[in-house]
PDB file of C-alpha atoms in Angstrom:
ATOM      1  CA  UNK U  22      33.351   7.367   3.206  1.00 73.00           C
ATOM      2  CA  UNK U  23      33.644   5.287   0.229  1.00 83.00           C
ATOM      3  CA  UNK U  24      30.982   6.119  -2.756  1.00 91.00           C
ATOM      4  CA  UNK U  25      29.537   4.181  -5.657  1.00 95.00           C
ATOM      5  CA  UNK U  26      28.197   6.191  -8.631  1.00 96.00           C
ATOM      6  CA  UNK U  27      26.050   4.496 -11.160  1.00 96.00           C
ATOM      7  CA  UNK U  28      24.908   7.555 -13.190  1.00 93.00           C
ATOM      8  CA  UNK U  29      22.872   5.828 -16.140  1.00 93.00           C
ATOM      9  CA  UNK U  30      20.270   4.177 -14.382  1.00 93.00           C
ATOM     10  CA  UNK U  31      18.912   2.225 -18.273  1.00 96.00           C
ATOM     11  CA  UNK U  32      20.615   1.090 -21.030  1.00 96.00           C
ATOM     12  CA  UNK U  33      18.970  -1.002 -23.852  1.00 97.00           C
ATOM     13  CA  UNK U  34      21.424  -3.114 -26.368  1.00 97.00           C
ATOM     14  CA  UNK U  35      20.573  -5.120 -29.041  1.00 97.00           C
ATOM     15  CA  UNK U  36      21.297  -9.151 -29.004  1.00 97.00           C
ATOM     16  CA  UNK U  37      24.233 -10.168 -29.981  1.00 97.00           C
ATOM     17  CA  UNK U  38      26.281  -6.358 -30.047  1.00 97.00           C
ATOM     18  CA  UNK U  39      28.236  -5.138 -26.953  1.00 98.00           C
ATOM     19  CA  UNK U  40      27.483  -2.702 -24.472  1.00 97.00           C
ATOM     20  CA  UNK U  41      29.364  -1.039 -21.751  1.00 98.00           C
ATOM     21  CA  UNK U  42      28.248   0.055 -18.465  1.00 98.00           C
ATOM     22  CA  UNK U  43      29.982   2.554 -16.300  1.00 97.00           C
ATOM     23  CA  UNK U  44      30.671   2.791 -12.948  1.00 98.00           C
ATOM     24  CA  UNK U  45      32.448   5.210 -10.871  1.00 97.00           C
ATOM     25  CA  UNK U  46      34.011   4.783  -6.989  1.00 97.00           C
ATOM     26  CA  UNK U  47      35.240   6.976  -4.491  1.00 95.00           C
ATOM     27  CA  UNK U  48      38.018   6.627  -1.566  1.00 91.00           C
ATOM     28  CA  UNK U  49      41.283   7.403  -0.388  1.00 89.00           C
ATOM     29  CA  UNK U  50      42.284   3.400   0.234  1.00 85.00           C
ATOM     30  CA  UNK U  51      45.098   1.956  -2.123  1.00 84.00           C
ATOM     31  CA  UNK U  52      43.926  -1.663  -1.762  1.00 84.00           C
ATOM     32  CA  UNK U  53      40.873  -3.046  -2.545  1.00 87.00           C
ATOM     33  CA  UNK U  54      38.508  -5.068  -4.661  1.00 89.00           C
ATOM     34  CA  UNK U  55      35.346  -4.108  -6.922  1.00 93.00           C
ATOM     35  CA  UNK U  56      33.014  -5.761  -8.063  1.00 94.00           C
ATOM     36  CA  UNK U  57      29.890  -6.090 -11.048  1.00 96.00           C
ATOM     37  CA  UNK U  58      26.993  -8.002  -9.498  1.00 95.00           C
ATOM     38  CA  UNK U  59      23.634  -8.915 -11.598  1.00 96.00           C
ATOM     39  CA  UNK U  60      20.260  -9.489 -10.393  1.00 95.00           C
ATOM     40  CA  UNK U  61      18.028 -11.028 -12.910  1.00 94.00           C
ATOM     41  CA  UNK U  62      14.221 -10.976 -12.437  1.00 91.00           C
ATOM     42  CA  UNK U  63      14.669 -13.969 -10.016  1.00 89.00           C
ATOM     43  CA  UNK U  64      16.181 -10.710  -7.478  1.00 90.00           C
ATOM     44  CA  UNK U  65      18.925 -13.513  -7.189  1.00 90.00           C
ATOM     45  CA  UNK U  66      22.358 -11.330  -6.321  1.00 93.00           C
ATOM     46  CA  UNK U  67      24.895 -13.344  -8.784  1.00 92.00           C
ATOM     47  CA  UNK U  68      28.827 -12.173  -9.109  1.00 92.00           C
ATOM     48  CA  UNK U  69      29.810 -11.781 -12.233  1.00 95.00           C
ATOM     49  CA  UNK U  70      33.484 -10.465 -11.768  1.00 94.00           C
ATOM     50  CA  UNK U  71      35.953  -8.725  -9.687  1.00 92.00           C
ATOM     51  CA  UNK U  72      39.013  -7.147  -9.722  1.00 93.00           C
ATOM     52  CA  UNK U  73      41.559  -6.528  -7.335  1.00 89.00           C
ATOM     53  CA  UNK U  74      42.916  -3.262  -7.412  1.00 90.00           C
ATOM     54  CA  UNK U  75      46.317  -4.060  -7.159  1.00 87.00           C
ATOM     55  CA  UNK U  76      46.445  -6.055 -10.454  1.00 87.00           C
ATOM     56  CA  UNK U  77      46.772  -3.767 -13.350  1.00 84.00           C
ATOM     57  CA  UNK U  78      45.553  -6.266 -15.652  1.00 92.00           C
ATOM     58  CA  UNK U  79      41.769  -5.830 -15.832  1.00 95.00           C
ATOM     59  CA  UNK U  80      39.209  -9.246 -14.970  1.00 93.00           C
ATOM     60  CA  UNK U  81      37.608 -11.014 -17.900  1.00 94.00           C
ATOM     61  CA  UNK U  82      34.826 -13.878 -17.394  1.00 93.00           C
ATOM     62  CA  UNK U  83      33.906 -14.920 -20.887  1.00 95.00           C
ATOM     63  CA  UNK U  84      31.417 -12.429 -22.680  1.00 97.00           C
ATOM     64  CA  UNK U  85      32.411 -10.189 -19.240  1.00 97.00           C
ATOM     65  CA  UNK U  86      35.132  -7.934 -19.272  1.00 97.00           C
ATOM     66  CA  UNK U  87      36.329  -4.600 -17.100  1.00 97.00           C
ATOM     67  CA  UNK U  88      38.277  -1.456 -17.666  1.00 97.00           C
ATOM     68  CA  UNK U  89      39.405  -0.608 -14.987  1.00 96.00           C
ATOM     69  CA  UNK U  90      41.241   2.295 -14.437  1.00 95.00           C
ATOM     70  CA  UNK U  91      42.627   2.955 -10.773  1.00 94.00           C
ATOM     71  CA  UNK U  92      43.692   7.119 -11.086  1.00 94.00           C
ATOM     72  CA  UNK U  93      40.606   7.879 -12.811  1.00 95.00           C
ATOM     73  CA  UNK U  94      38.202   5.127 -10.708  1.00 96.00           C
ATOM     74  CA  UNK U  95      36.416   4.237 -12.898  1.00 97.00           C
ATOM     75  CA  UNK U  96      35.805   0.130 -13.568  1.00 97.00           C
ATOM     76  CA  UNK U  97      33.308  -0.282 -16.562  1.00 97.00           C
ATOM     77  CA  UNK U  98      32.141  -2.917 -17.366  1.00 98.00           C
ATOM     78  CA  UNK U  99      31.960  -4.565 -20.957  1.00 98.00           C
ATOM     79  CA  UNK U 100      29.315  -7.201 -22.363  1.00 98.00           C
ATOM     80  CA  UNK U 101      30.544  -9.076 -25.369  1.00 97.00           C
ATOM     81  CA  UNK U 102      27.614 -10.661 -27.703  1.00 97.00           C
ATOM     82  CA  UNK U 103      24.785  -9.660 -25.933  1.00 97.00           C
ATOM     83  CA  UNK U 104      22.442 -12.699 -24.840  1.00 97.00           C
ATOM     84  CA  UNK U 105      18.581 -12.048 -23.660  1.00 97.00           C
ATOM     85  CA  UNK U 106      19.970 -13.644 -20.378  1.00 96.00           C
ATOM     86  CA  UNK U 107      21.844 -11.039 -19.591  1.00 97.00           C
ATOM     87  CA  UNK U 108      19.149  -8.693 -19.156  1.00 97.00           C
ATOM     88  CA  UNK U 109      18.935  -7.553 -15.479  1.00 97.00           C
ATOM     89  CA  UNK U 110      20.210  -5.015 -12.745  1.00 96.00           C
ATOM     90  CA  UNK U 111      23.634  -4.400 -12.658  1.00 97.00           C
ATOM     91  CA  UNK U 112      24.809  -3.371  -9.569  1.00 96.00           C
ATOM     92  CA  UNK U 113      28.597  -2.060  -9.070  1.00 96.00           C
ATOM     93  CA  UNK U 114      29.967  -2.298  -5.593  1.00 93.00           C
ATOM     94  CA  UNK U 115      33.200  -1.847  -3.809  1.00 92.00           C
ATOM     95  CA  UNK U 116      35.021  -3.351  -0.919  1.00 87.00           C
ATOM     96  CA  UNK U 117      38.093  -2.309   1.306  1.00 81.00           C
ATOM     97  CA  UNK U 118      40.724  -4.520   1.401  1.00 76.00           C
ATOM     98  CA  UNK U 119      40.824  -6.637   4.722  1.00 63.00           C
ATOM     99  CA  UNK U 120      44.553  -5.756   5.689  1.00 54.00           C
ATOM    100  CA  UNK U 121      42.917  -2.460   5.446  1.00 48.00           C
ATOM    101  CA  UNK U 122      40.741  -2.941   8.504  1.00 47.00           C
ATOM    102  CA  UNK U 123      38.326  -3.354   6.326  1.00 48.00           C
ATOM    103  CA  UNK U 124      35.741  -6.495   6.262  1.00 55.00           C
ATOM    104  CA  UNK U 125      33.759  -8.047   3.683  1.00 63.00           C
ATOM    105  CA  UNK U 126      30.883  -4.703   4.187  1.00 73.00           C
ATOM    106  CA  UNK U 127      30.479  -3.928   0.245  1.00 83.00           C
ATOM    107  CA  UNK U 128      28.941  -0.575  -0.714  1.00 89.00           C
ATOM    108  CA  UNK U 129      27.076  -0.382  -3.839  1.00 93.00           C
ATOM    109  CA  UNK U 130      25.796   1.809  -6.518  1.00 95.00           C
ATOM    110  CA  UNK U 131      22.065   2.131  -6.956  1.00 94.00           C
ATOM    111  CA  UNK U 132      21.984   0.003  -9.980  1.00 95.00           C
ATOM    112  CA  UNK U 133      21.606   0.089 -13.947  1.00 96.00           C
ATOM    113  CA  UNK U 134      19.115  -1.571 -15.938  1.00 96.00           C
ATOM    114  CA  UNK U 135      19.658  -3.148 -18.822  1.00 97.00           C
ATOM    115  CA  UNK U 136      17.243  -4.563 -21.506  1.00 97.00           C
ATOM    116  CA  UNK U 137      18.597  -6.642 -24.449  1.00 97.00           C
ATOM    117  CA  UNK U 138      15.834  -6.223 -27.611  1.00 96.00           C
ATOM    118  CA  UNK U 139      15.869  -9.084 -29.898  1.00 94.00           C
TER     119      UNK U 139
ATOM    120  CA  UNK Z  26      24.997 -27.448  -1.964  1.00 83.00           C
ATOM    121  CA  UNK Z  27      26.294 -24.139  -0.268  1.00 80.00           C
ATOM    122  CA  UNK Z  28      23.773 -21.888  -0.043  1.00 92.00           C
ATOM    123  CA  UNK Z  29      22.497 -18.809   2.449  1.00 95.00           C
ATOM    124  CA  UNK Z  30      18.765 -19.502   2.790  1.00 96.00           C
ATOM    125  CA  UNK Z  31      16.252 -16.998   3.962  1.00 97.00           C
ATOM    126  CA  UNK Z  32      12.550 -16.892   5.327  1.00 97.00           C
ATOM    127  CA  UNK Z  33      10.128 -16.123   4.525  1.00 96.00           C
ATOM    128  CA  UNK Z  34      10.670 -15.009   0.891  1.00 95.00           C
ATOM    129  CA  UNK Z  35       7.372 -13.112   1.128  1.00 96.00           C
ATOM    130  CA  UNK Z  36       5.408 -11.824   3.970  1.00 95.00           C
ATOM    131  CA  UNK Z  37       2.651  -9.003   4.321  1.00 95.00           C
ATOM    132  CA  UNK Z  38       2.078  -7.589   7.900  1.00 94.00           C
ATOM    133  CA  UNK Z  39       0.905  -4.701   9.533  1.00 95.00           C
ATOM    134  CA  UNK Z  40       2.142  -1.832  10.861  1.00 96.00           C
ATOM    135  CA  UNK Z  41       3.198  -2.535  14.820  1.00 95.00           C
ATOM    136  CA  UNK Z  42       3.483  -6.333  14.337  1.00 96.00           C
ATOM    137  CA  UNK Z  43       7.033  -7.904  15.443  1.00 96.00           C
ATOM    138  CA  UNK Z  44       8.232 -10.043  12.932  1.00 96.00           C
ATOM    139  CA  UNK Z  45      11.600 -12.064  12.471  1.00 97.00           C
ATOM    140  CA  UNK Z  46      13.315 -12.819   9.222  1.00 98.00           C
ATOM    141  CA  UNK Z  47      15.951 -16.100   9.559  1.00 98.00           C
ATOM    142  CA  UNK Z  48      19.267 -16.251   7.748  1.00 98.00           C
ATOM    143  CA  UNK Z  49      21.235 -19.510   7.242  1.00 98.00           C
ATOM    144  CA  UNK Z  50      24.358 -19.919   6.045  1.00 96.00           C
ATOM    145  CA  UNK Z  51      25.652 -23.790   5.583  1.00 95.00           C
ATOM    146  CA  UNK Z  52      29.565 -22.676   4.217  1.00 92.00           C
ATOM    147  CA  UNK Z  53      30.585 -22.103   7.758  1.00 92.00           C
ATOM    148  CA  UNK Z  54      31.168 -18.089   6.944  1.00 90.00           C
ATOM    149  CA  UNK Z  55      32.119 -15.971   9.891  1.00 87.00           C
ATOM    150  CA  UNK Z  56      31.254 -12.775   8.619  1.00 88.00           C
ATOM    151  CA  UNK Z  57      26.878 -12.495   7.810  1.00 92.00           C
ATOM    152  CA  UNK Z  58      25.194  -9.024   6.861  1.00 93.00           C
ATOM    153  CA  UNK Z  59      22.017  -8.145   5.953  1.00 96.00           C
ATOM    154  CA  UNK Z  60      21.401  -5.484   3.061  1.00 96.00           C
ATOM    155  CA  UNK Z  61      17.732  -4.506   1.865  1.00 97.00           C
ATOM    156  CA  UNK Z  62      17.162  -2.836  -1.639  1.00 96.00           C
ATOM    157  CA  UNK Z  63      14.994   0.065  -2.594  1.00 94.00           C
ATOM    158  CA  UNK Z  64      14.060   1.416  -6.008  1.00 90.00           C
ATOM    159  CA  UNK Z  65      16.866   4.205  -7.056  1.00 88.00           C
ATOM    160  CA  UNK Z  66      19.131   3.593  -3.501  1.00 91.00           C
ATOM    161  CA  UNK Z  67      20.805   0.043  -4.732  1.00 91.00           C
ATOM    162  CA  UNK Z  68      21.478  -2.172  -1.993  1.00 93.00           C
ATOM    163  CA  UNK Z  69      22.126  -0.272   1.582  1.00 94.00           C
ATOM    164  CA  UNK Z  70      23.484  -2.217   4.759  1.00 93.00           C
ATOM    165  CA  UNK Z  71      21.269  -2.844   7.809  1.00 96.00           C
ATOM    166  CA  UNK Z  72      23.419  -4.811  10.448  1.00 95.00           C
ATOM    167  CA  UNK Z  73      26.558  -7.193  10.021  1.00 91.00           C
ATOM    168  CA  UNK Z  74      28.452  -9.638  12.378  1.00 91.00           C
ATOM    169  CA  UNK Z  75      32.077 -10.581  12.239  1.00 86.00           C
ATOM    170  CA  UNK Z  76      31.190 -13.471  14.522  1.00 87.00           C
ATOM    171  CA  UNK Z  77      29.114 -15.060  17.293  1.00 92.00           C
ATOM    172  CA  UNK Z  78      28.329 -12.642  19.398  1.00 92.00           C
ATOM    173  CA  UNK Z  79      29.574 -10.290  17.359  1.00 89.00           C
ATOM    174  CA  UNK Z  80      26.851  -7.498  16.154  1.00 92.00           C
ATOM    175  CA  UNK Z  81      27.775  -3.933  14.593  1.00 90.00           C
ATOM    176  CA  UNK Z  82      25.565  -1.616  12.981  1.00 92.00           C
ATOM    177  CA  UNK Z  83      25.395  -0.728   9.621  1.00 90.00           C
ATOM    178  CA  UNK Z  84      24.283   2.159   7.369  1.00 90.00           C
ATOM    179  CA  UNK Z  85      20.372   2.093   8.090  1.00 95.00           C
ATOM    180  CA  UNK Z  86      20.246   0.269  11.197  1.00 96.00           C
ATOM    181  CA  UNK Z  87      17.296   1.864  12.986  1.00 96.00           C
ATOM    182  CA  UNK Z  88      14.178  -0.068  13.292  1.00 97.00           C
ATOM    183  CA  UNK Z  89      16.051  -3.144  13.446  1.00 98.00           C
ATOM    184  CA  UNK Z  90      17.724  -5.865  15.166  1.00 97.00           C
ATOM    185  CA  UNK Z  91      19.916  -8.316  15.462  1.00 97.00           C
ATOM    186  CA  UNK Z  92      21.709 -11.502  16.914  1.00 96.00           C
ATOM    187  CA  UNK Z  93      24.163 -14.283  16.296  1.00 96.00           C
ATOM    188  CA  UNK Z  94      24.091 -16.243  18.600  1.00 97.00           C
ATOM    189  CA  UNK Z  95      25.044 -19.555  16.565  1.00 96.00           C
ATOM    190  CA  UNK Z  96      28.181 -19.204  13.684  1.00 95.00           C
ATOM    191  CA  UNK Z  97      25.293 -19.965  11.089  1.00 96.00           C
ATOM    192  CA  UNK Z  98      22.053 -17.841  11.338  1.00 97.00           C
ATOM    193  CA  UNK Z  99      21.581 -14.348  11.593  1.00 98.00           C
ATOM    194  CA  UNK Z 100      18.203 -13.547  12.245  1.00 98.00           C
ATOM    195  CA  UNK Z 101      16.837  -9.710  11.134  1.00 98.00           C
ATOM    196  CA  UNK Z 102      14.334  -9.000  13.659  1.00 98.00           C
ATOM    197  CA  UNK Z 103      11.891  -5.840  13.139  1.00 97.00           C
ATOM    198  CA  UNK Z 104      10.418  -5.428  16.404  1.00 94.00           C
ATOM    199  CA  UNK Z 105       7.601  -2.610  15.454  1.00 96.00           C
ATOM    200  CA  UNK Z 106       7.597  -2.467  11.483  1.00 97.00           C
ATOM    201  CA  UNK Z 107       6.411   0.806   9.655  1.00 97.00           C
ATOM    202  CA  UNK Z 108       5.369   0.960   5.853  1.00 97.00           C
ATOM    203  CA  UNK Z 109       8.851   2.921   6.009  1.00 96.00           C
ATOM    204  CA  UNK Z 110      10.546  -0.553   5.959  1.00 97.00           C
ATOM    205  CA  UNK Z 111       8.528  -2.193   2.883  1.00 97.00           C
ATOM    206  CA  UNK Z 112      11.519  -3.655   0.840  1.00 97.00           C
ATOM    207  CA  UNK Z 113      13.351  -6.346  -0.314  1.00 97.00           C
ATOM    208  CA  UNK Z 114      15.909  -7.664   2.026  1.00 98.00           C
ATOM    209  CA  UNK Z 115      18.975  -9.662   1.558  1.00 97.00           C
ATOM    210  CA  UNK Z 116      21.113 -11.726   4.040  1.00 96.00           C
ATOM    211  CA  UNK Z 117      24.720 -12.716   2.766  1.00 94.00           C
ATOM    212  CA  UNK Z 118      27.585 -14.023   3.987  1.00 92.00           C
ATOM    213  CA  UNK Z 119      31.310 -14.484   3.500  1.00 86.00           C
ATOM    214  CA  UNK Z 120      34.444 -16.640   5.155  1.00 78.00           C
ATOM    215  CA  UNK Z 121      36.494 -13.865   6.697  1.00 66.00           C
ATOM    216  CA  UNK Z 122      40.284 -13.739   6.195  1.00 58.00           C
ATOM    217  CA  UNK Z 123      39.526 -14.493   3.020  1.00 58.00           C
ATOM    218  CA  UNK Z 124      40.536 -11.221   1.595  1.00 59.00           C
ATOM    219  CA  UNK Z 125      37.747 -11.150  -1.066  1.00 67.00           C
ATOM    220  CA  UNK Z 126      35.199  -9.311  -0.827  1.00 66.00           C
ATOM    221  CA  UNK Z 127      33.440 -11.642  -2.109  1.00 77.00           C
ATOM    222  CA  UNK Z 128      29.598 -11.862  -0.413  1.00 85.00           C
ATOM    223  CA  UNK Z 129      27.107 -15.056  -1.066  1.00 90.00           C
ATOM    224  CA  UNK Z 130      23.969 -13.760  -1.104  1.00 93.00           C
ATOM    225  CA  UNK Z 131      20.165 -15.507  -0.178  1.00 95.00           C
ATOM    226  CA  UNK Z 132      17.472 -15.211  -2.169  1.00 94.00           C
ATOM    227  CA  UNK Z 133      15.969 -12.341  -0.592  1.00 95.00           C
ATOM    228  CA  UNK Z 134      12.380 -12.279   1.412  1.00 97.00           C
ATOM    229  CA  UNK Z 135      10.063  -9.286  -0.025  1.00 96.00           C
ATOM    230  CA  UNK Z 136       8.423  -7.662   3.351  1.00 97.00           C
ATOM    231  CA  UNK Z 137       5.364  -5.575   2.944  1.00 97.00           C
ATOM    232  CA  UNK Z 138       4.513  -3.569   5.984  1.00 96.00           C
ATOM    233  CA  UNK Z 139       0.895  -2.075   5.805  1.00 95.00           C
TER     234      UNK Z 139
END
């Protein structure tokens, strides 16, 4: 079965400077997509990138940015000028590819929060 | 707007009490699921449906059920609730074949079971 580690579960970072938060996944599949997720205070689940695992070259969103590296699986995640918005739960979470068998069932990590001191 | 929308967003009951929490999806998304989240376990999946009709269980399933019997609502229904199942629950959704991964999520409904 497919596993999502989150192993710091706080991280503080002050605005404006960068921060990285780790994530580490488990399985035997070739093919398939991962994913950072936030959930601010509002417990709103909002996507804020993915990668496929196929692509070598790793996702950027703006400020967001992974590392993703497939033989190691690991896909960090990097956040560029820190804003107070982006304080929340981060939740890492995988997904089997669907020509896998697999369907859209995503298994997550237990989450990291992060605080961003002004 | 597309949007999964859940009720309630916040209920209290008691222990024994059959309650139903509705799902509705408005992107015409096969595939629904419903997740809930708990302090230190991240988000852990209760049921999911591929389609109408379609029902499959989860990782925590018991205590729960489920139906789809139209493409857009998924109803979580907790037939005898326990304090056990005090949580915060999502319902999401996606448009199978898509290939994503990708899941829509509602708002989530915080349950209290007394």
């Amino acid at each position: 079965a497919q596993t999502v580690t989150q192993s710091q579960p706080e991280m503080s970072v002050q605005e404006a400077e960068t921060v990285t938060l780790s994530c580490t996944y488990d399985t035997s599949e070739s093919d398939y997509y991962l994913f950072w997720y936030k959930q601010p205070p509002s417990r709103q689940m909002i996507l804020v990138i993915r990668q496929e695992a196929y692509k070598q070259q790793n996702a950027t969103e703006n400020r967001f940015s992974v590392n993703f590296q497939k033989a190691a699986k690991s896909f960090s995640l990097k956040i560029s000028d820190s804003q107070l918005g982006d304080a929340a739960m981060y939740f890492c979470a995988y997904a089997p590819a669907l020509t896998q068998g697999g369907s859209e069932k995503l298994v997550f990590g237990k989450g990291m929060k992060l605080t961003v001191n002004p | 707007e597309a949007q999964v929308t859940q009720n309630p967003r916040y209920l209290i009951t008691v222990t024994g009490k059959k309650l139903t929490v509705t799902c509705s999806q408005n992107m015409n998304h096969e595939y629904m699921s419903w997740y809930r989240q708990d302090p230190g376990l991240g988000l852990r999946q209760i049921y999911y449906s591929m389609n109408v009709e379609v029902t499959d269980k989860g990782d925590v399933p018991e205590g729960y059920k489920v139906s789809r019997k139209e493409k857009r609502n998924f109803p979580l229904i907790l037939e005898s609730p326990s304090p056990n199942q005090t949580s915060l629950y999502f319902c999401a959704s996606s448009l199978r074949g898509s290939g994503t991964g990708e899941l829509f999520f509602g708002e989530g409904s915080r349950l209290t079971v007394l």
